[in-house]
Coordinates of C-alpha atoms in Angstrom, one line a residue:
M20 CA 133.2 46.9 109.3
L21 CA 132.6 44.9 106.5
K22 CA 133.5 40.9 106.3
R23 CA 137.0 40.0 105.0
G24 CA 137.5 39.0 101.7
V25 CA 135.3 40.7 98.6
F26 CA 131.6 41.9 99.9
I27 CA 129.2 41.1 97.5
I28 CA 126.0 43.2 97.1
A29 CA 123.2 42.2 94.8
E30 CA 121.7 45.1 94.0
A31 CA 117.6 44.6 93.7
G32 CA 117.0 47.7 93.7
V33 CA 113.4 48.2 92.0
N34 CA 113.4 45.3 90.4
H35 CA 110.4 43.9 92.5
N36 CA 108.4 46.2 90.1
G37 CA 106.6 47.4 93.4
D38 CA 105.4 43.9 94.4
I39 CA 106.8 42.7 97.6
N40 CA 106.5 39.1 96.6
L41 CA 108.8 39.6 93.8
A42 CA 111.2 40.9 96.5
Y43 CA 110.9 38.4 98.6
K44 CA 111.9 36.0 95.5
L45 CA 114.8 38.4 94.8
I46 CA 116.2 37.6 98.6
D47 CA 115.7 34.0 98.0
E48 CA 118.0 34.3 94.8
A49 CA 120.4 36.9 96.2
K50 CA 121.0 34.0 99.1
E51 CA 121.2 30.9 96.7
A52 CA 123.8 32.7 94.6
G53 CA 125.8 33.3 97.6
A54 CA 126.0 36.8 97.8
D55 CA 126.6 38.9 101.3
A56 CA 124.0 41.2 101.0
V57 CA 121.0 41.9 99.1
K58 CA 119.9 45.5 98.4
F59 CA 117.0 47.4 97.6
Q60 CA 116.1 51.1 97.2
T61 CA 114.2 53.2 99.8
F62 CA 112.4 56.3 98.7
K63 CA 109.4 58.6 98.9
A64 CA 109.0 59.3 95.1
E65 CA 107.7 63.0 95.9
K66 CA 110.5 63.7 98.3
V67 CA 112.8 62.9 95.3
L68 CA 111.6 64.0 92.3
S69 CA 110.1 67.5 90.9
K70 CA 106.9 66.3 89.1
Y71 CA 108.7 68.1 86.0
T72 CA 111.8 65.6 86.1
K73 CA 111.7 64.0 82.6
M74 CA 112.7 60.4 82.2
A75 CA 116.2 59.5 81.3
D76 CA 117.0 57.9 77.8
Y77 CA 117.7 54.7 79.1
Q78 CA 114.8 54.8 81.2
K79 CA 112.7 55.2 78.1
K80 CA 114.7 52.2 76.1
N81 CA 114.0 50.1 78.6
L82 CA 110.5 50.8 79.6
G83 CA 109.4 51.1 76.0
K84 CA 107.6 54.1 76.9
E85 CA 108.0 57.3 78.0
V86 CA 106.0 58.7 81.2
S87 CA 106.7 61.1 83.7
Q88 CA 109.7 60.2 85.9
I89 CA 107.6 60.6 89.0
D90 CA 104.9 58.2 87.9
M91 CA 107.7 55.9 86.6
V92 CA 109.3 55.8 90.3
K93 CA 106.0 55.8 92.2
S94 CA 105.0 53.0 90.7
L95 CA 108.1 51.1 91.8
E96 CA 107.9 52.3 95.3
L97 CA 107.3 49.7 98.5
S98 CA 106.0 51.0 101.8
Y99 CA 108.1 51.3 105.0
N100 CA 106.2 48.4 106.4
D101 CA 107.0 46.3 103.0
F102 CA 110.9 47.0 103.7
E103 CA 110.4 46.1 107.4
K104 CA 109.1 43.0 106.4
L105 CA 111.9 42.5 103.8
K106 CA 114.2 42.9 106.6
N107 CA 112.9 40.5 108.7
Y108 CA 112.9 37.9 106.0
S109 CA 116.4 38.6 104.7
D110 CA 117.3 38.0 108.8
E111 CA 115.4 34.5 108.5
K112 CA 117.4 33.5 105.1
D113 CA 120.8 34.5 106.6
I114 CA 121.6 37.3 104.2
I115 CA 122.6 41.1 105.3
F116 CA 119.7 43.5 104.5
L117 CA 120.6 46.7 102.8
S118 CA 118.7 49.4 101.0
S119 CA 119.8 53.1 99.5
P120 CA 117.8 55.9 101.2
F121 CA 117.1 58.9 98.4
D122 CA 115.6 61.1 101.1
E123 CA 116.6 62.0 104.4
E124 CA 113.1 60.7 105.8
S125 CA 114.1 57.3 104.6
V126 CA 117.7 57.6 106.2
D127 CA 115.9 58.1 109.5
F128 CA 113.7 54.8 108.9
L129 CA 116.5 52.9 107.6
D130 CA 118.5 53.7 110.6
K131 CA 117.0 50.8 112.9
L132 CA 117.2 48.5 109.5
V133 CA 120.6 48.5 108.0
P134 CA 124.1 47.8 109.1
Y135 CA 125.6 50.2 107.0
Y136 CA 124.3 52.8 104.5
K137 CA 124.6 52.7 101.1
I138 CA 125.1 56.3 99.4
P139 CA 123.8 56.3 95.5
S140 CA 125.8 58.2 93.0
G141 CA 123.1 60.5 92.4
E142 CA 123.5 62.0 96.4
I143 CA 127.3 62.5 96.5
V144 CA 126.8 66.0 95.9
N145 CA 123.7 66.2 98.0
Y146 CA 125.7 67.9 101.0
P147 CA 122.9 67.8 103.4
Y148 CA 121.9 64.5 102.9
L149 CA 125.6 63.1 103.7
K150 CA 125.6 65.2 106.6
H151 CA 122.4 63.6 107.9
I152 CA 123.8 60.1 107.0
A153 CA 127.0 61.0 108.7
S154 CA 125.5 61.8 112.2
K155 CA 124.0 58.1 112.0
N156 CA 127.6 57.1 112.7
K157 CA 127.4 54.0 110.4
P158 CA 129.8 52.6 107.9
I159 CA 129.3 53.9 104.8
I160 CA 129.2 52.4 101.1
M161 CA 129.5 55.6 98.6
S162 CA 129.2 54.8 94.9
A163 CA 131.0 57.8 92.6
G164 CA 129.0 57.6 89.7
M165 CA 129.2 60.8 87.6
A166 CA 131.6 62.3 89.7
N167 CA 135.4 63.9 89.2
L168 CA 138.0 63.4 92.4
S169 CA 136.9 67.2 93.2
N170 CA 133.5 66.0 93.9
V171 CA 134.3 63.2 96.0
E172 CA 136.9 64.9 98.0
K173 CA 134.0 67.4 98.8
A174 CA 131.7 64.6 99.8
L175 CA 134.0 63.0 101.8
D176 CA 135.0 66.1 103.8
T177 CA 131.4 66.7 103.9
I178 CA 131.0 63.7 105.6
Y179 CA 134.2 63.9 107.8
S180 CA 133.1 67.4 109.0
V181 CA 130.2 65.6 111.0
N182 CA 131.6 62.2 112.0
N183 CA 135.5 62.1 111.2
T184 CA 135.8 58.5 112.5
V185 CA 133.2 56.9 109.9
E186 CA 134.5 54.0 108.0
I187 CA 133.9 54.7 104.4
Y188 CA 134.0 52.5 101.2
L189 CA 134.6 54.1 97.6
L190 CA 132.7 52.6 94.6
H191 CA 134.1 53.4 91.3
C192 CA 130.9 53.5 89.1
T193 CA 129.7 54.6 85.7
T194 CA 125.9 55.7 85.7
N195 CA 124.9 54.1 82.5
Y196 CA 122.7 51.3 81.7
P197 CA 124.1 49.3 80.3
C198 CA 127.3 50.6 80.9
P199 CA 129.6 49.9 77.5
Y200 CA 133.0 48.5 78.0
D201 CA 134.8 51.6 77.2
E202 CA 133.2 53.5 79.9
V203 CA 134.1 51.4 82.4
N204 CA 137.6 52.8 83.2
L205 CA 138.3 50.6 85.8
K206 CA 141.8 51.7 86.5
A207 CA 140.1 54.8 88.4
M208 CA 138.9 52.7 91.1
L209 CA 142.8 52.3 91.8
T210 CA 143.0 56.2 91.2
L211 CA 140.3 56.8 94.0
K212 CA 142.3 54.1 96.3
D213 CA 145.5 55.9 95.9
A214 CA 144.0 59.3 96.0
F215 CA 141.8 59.0 99.2
K216 CA 143.8 55.8 100.9
L217 CA 140.4 54.3 101.5
P218 CA 139.2 50.8 100.8
V219 CA 137.5 50.8 97.2
G220 CA 135.2 48.8 95.2
Y221 CA 133.2 48.7 92.3
S222 CA 129.2 49.1 91.2
D223 CA 128.9 47.7 87.7
H224 CA 126.5 48.2 85.3
T225 CA 127.7 46.1 82.4
L226 CA 125.9 43.6 80.8
G227 CA 128.1 40.7 81.5
I228 CA 130.1 39.2 84.3
E229 CA 133.5 39.9 83.4
V230 CA 134.3 43.6 84.7
P231 CA 133.6 42.9 88.2
I232 CA 135.6 39.8 88.4
A233 CA 138.4 41.8 86.6
A234 CA 137.5 44.4 89.7
V235 CA 138.4 41.9 92.2
A236 CA 141.6 40.9 90.7
L237 CA 142.7 44.6 90.7
G238 CA 141.6 45.0 94.4
A239 CA 138.0 45.8 95.0
Q240 CA 136.6 44.9 98.4
V241 CA 133.0 45.6 97.6
I242 CA 131.3 44.5 94.3
E243 CA 127.5 45.8 93.9
K244 CA 125.8 44.3 90.7
H245 CA 122.0 44.6 89.6
F246 CA 120.0 41.6 89.4
T247 CA 116.5 40.2 88.1
L248 CA 114.1 37.6 88.1
D249 CA 113.6 38.1 84.5
K250 CA 115.3 40.6 82.0
N251 CA 112.1 40.6 80.1
M252 CA 110.0 42.0 82.8
P253 CA 108.9 45.6 82.7
G254 CA 110.7 48.2 84.1
P255 CA 113.9 50.3 83.6
D256 CA 116.8 48.2 85.2
H257 CA 115.8 44.6 84.3
K258 CA 117.7 44.6 80.8
A259 CA 120.8 45.7 82.5
S260 CA 120.6 43.0 85.2
L261 CA 122.0 39.9 85.5
N262 CA 119.5 36.9 85.8
P263 CA 119.5 34.2 88.9
A264 CA 121.9 31.8 87.1
E265 CA 124.5 34.6 85.9
L266 CA 124.4 36.3 89.4
K267 CA 125.3 32.7 91.1
S268 CA 128.4 32.6 88.2
M269 CA 129.4 36.2 89.4
V270 CA 129.6 35.1 92.6
K271 CA 131.7 31.7 92.0
A272 CA 134.2 33.4 89.7
I273 CA 134.7 35.9 92.4
R274 CA 135.0 33.6 95.1
N275 CA 137.5 31.6 93.1
I276 CA 139.3 34.8 92.3
E277 CA 139.8 35.5 96.0
I278 CA 141.1 32.2 96.7
A279 CA 143.5 32.2 93.7
L280 CA 144.7 35.9 94.9
G281 CA 146.5 34.3 97.8
T282 CA 148.5 35.6 100.6
G283 CA 151.1 37.5 97.8
I284 CA 154.1 35.6 99.7
K285 CA 156.3 34.3 97.1
K286 CA 157.4 30.5 98.0
P287 CA 156.5 27.2 96.6
N288 CA 153.0 25.3 97.6
K289 CA 153.2 22.1 98.9
S290 CA 151.9 20.4 95.9
E291 CA 154.6 21.7 94.1
E292 CA 157.3 19.6 95.9
E293 CA 156.8 16.6 94.5
I294 CA 156.3 18.4 90.9
E295 CA 159.5 20.1 91.7
N296 CA 161.9 16.8 92.3
V297 CA 160.4 15.8 89.0
V298 CA 160.9 18.7 86.7
R299 CA 164.0 20.5 88.1
K300 CA 167.4 19.5 86.6
K301 CA 170.1 18.0 88.6
L302 CA 173.8 16.9 87.8
V303 CA 174.2 13.7 86.9
A304 CA 176.9 11.8 85.2
S305 CA 177.3 12.0 81.6
R306 CA 179.0 8.3 81.3
D307 CA 180.3 5.9 83.8
I308 CA 183.2 6.9 86.4
E309 CA 185.4 5.3 88.1
A310 CA 186.6 6.2 91.6
G311 CA 189.7 8.2 91.9
K312 CA 188.9 10.4 88.7
I313 CA 189.1 14.4 88.7
I314 CA 185.6 15.4 87.3
S315 CA 185.5 17.7 84.1
E316 CA 182.5 19.3 82.7
K317 CA 182.3 16.7 80.4
D318 CA 181.6 14.3 83.0
I319 CA 178.8 16.1 83.7
A320 CA 175.3 16.0 82.5
I321 CA 172.2 18.5 83.5
K322 CA 169.1 16.4 83.2
R323 CA 165.8 16.2 84.8
S324 CA 166.3 13.6 87.7
N325 CA 165.0 12.6 91.2
E326 CA 168.4 13.1 92.5
G327 CA 171.5 14.6 92.3
L328 CA 173.0 17.8 92.9
V329 CA 171.4 21.3 91.7
P330 CA 172.9 23.2 88.8
E331 CA 174.2 25.9 91.1
F332 CA 176.9 23.4 92.3
L333 CA 178.3 22.6 89.1
D334 CA 181.6 25.1 89.7
I335 CA 182.1 23.6 93.0
I336 CA 182.0 19.5 92.1
V337 CA 184.2 20.7 88.6
G338 CA 188.3 19.7 89.6
K339 CA 187.0 17.7 92.6
K340 CA 187.9 13.8 92.9
I341 CA 185.1 11.4 93.0
I342 CA 185.8 8.9 95.8
K343 CA 182.8 6.6 94.8
E344 CA 181.9 5.3 91.2
I345 CA 179.3 6.4 89.8
K346 CA 177.0 5.4 86.5
E347 CA 175.8 6.9 83.7
D348 CA 172.8 9.3 84.6
E349 CA 173.3 8.5 88.0
G350 CA 172.6 12.1 90.1
Y351 CA 175.9 13.1 91.8
T352 CA 175.5 13.8 95.4
W353 CA 178.0 15.0 98.2
Q354 CA 178.8 11.2 99.2
H355 CA 180.6 10.8 96.1
F356 CA 183.2 13.5 97.1
M357 CA 183.3 13.0 100.7
E358 CA 185.4 10.4 102.8
E359 CA 182.6 8.5 104.9

């Protein structure tokens, strides 16, 4: 089970550019930003890609050149030994280590390193892979980019066919780097929640921090966001990632929204009580009134006052005899009408 509140995943992905020293620095920045987890990507390029697979348009644009996708991905690969070191370093820094596996061998390797499996959007229709992860009996965070409800339903059925007690979090996602605002469709996160009755979150690929913050306000329990040490570094994902300062700002804003969402119970706060006594209007005397007079509406004004009956008692005191004199602007109290 994930922590209570919003679980923030700082997605380092492959923004280490295949250099473990950069990966260490990414862990440092994720911890400094206040994220709950830092996440990488674990794969063996030859097990994931055909040698004929072409680069996506966003990869060509962000990389500034075109090479074969397998060559690009191979250059971003870390060894299993590297990941073990990153796990140990994350433990030292007291931040949760995660990594998305892209092949079944990587699933097996990560079993001893990660507390949860993160399924990337591209694997949501890879049913043998989903069954393999389900067999590990660990909570699953699954991104649903490029998917419709039917795809999600079949993925869930596949997982449940192996393990019907596994805990699953569904992340709405638009797989475009960067994602324009008109393709975010954040309300689809609520559709996932309504359709599958599972906790939901949002994996964000927009350029700013507004959308993940809005997702939290809508009820996201998990937020995943790419970050980098420098947006100008070579690589496919740097330009669509946050820099460390932006990541820190996003985490701070999300934590503030968590606090602001509160309990949902509508009642005055303690701090409002003093203010209420100043701004709430009371029943006060419209003029000096002697004892023994029968009060009419003309004898009553409704003004801000520290003392006095609230306006809901207006009809009750109209027609009553006042037994104690009252000065103009003095608040009416029950003592003005009751014998001692």
